[in-house]
XYZ file of N, CA and C in Angstrom:
198
model
N 0.846 -1.172 0.000
C 0.000 0.000 0.000
C 0.886 1.228 0.000
N 0.538 2.207 -0.802
C 1.302 3.444 -0.899
C 0.354 4.602 -0.619
N 0.766 5.488 0.306
C -0.097 6.604 0.700
C 0.763 7.724 1.282
N 0.338 8.949 1.084
C 1.025 10.070 1.728
C 0.668 10.078 3.205
N 1.632 10.398 4.041
C 1.397 10.440 5.479
C 0.260 11.405 5.798
N 0.207 12.529 5.138
C -0.856 13.520 5.357
C -2.234 12.905 5.094
N -2.355 12.127 4.031
C -3.626 11.475 3.683
C -4.001 10.442 4.731
N -3.033 9.680 5.197
C -3.285 8.680 6.230
C -3.804 9.335 7.503
N -3.165 10.417 7.916
C -3.606 11.131 9.114
C -5.017 11.684 8.933
N -5.275 12.228 7.749
C -6.589 12.809 7.473
C -7.691 11.748 7.553
N -7.395 10.521 7.101
C -8.387 9.447 7.156
C -8.744 9.092 8.599
N -7.836 9.346 9.523
C -8.104 9.093 10.940
C -8.612 10.339 11.655
N -8.828 11.431 10.913
C -9.374 12.644 11.497
C -8.335 13.550 12.134
N -7.053 13.343 11.792
C -5.972 14.154 12.367
C -5.399 15.088 11.310
N -4.863 16.206 11.760
C -4.163 17.124 10.871
C -2.679 17.142 11.198
N -2.342 16.726 12.408
C -0.951 16.715 12.857
C -0.647 15.390 13.529
N 0.642 15.099 13.606
C 1.064 13.891 14.321
C 1.131 14.196 15.802
N 0.729 13.233 16.592
C 0.887 13.336 18.038
C 1.605 12.079 18.501
N 2.197 12.141 19.677
C 2.915 10.983 20.216
C 1.957 9.803 20.379
N 0.746 10.083 20.834
C -0.247 9.022 21.050
C -0.642 8.372 19.722
N -0.853 9.179 18.691
C -1.216 8.649 17.378
C -0.078 7.815 16.807
N 1.142 8.309 16.891
C 2.286 7.561 16.376
C 2.455 6.232 17.107
N 2.229 6.237 18.403
C 2.314 4.997 19.175
C 1.258 4.001 18.693
N 0.049 4.494 18.450
C -1.029 3.636 17.950
C -0.675 3.067 16.574
N -0.170 3.902 15.672
C 0.207 3.440 14.338
C 1.311 2.392 14.414
N 2.301 2.605 15.279
C 3.390 1.651 15.427
C 2.884 0.316 15.967
N 1.939 0.354 16.903
C 1.356 -0.885 17.426
C 0.604 -1.632 16.325
N -0.142 -0.905 15.523
C -0.884 -1.528 14.420
C 0.071 -2.122 13.391
N 1.123 -1.390 13.058
C 2.095 -1.902 12.091
C 2.785 -3.158 12.627
N 3.103 -3.180 13.910
C 3.735 -4.352 14.514
C 2.770 -5.543 14.489
N 1.512 -5.310 14.815
C 0.514 -6.372 14.815
C 0.379 -7.006 13.436
N 0.320 -6.172 12.402
C 0.158 -6.660 11.037
C 1.498 -6.949 10.348
N 2.587 -6.809 11.088
C 3.946 -7.058 10.604
C 4.266 -6.216 9.365
N 3.956 -4.922 9.453
C 4.220 -3.986 8.366
C 5.397 -3.096 8.716
N 6.144 -2.728 7.699
C 7.284 -1.828 7.856
C 7.088 -0.653 6.901
N 7.235 0.593 7.378
C 7.100 1.742 6.478
C 8.411 2.017 5.735
N 8.280 2.378 4.464
C 9.426 2.717 3.619
C 9.114 3.991 2.852
N 10.146 4.723 2.522
C 10.017 5.847 1.603
C 10.190 5.309 0.193
N 9.907 6.133 -0.798
C 10.142 5.723 -2.180
C 11.598 5.304 -2.327
N 11.819 4.294 -3.125
C 13.172 3.793 -3.312
C 13.527 2.694 -2.331
N 12.566 2.290 -1.497
C 12.800 1.194 -0.566
C 13.624 1.563 0.652
N 13.607 2.832 1.038
C 14.374 3.298 2.192
C 13.526 3.153 3.456
N 13.950 2.302 4.414
C 13.189 2.169 5.658
C 13.102 3.515 6.385
N 11.987 3.753 7.057
C 11.821 5.033 7.750
C 11.030 4.836 9.033
N 10.998 5.893 9.830
C 10.162 5.950 11.028
C 9.121 7.032 10.786
N 7.898 6.742 11.137
C 6.805 7.682 10.891
C 7.022 9.013 11.607
N 7.715 8.982 12.731
C 7.935 10.199 13.507
C 9.018 11.090 12.911
N 9.800 10.571 11.974
C 10.945 11.318 11.459
C 10.781 11.828 10.030
N 9.691 11.464 9.365
C 9.532 11.875 7.977
C 8.613 13.087 7.872
N 8.716 13.756 6.748
C 7.858 14.908 6.479
C 6.418 14.433 6.293
N 5.478 15.262 6.696
C 4.065 14.893 6.595
C 3.623 14.754 5.136
N 4.369 15.341 4.198
C 4.035 15.248 2.776
C 4.711 14.098 2.054
N 5.486 13.289 2.767
C 6.199 12.164 2.153
C 5.239 11.039 1.786
N 5.571 10.360 0.693
C 4.835 9.164 0.287
C 5.429 8.000 1.062
N 4.569 7.251 1.747
C 5.000 6.110 2.556
C 4.469 4.838 1.913
N 5.338 3.837 1.831
C 4.964 2.532 1.298
C 5.004 1.547 2.457
N 3.932 0.798 2.638
C 3.887 -0.213 3.704
C 4.088 -1.583 3.076
N 5.074 -2.303 3.598
C 5.368 -3.648 3.115
C 5.406 -4.593 4.304
N 5.204 -5.878 4.019
C 5.355 -6.871 5.074
C 6.790 -6.867 5.568
N 6.949 -6.956 6.852
C 8.268 -6.971 7.465
C 9.022 -8.204 7.003
N 10.320 -8.035 6.767
C 11.150 -9.147 6.330
C 11.648 -9.978 7.500
N 11.473 -9.461 8.729
C 11.892 -10.191 9.913
C 10.953 -11.354 10.151
N 11.507 -12.452 10.627
C 10.669 -13.596 10.977
C 10.119 -13.387 12.375
N 8.829 -13.620 12.517
C 8.175 -13.499 13.807
C 7.687 -14.874 14.232
N 7.872 -15.220 15.492
C 7.374 -16.516 15.945
C 5.857 -16.590 15.860
N 5.340 -17.735 15.499
C 3.882 -17.917 15.356
C 3.221 -18.179 16.676
């Protein structure tokens, strides 16, 4: 899935990032084993990228115990 961070926040009713929202997003990504990347396959952290950046979510390459 590819989406701008601004669009993702807007879908959840937010205009800005908050620590609580970022924590929730990170928990959801961990649950679904997703990793955020910038264009070009560069791993990133949601708290460190520009709100206008395009984010690509991919399945994590790490093995997780079942």
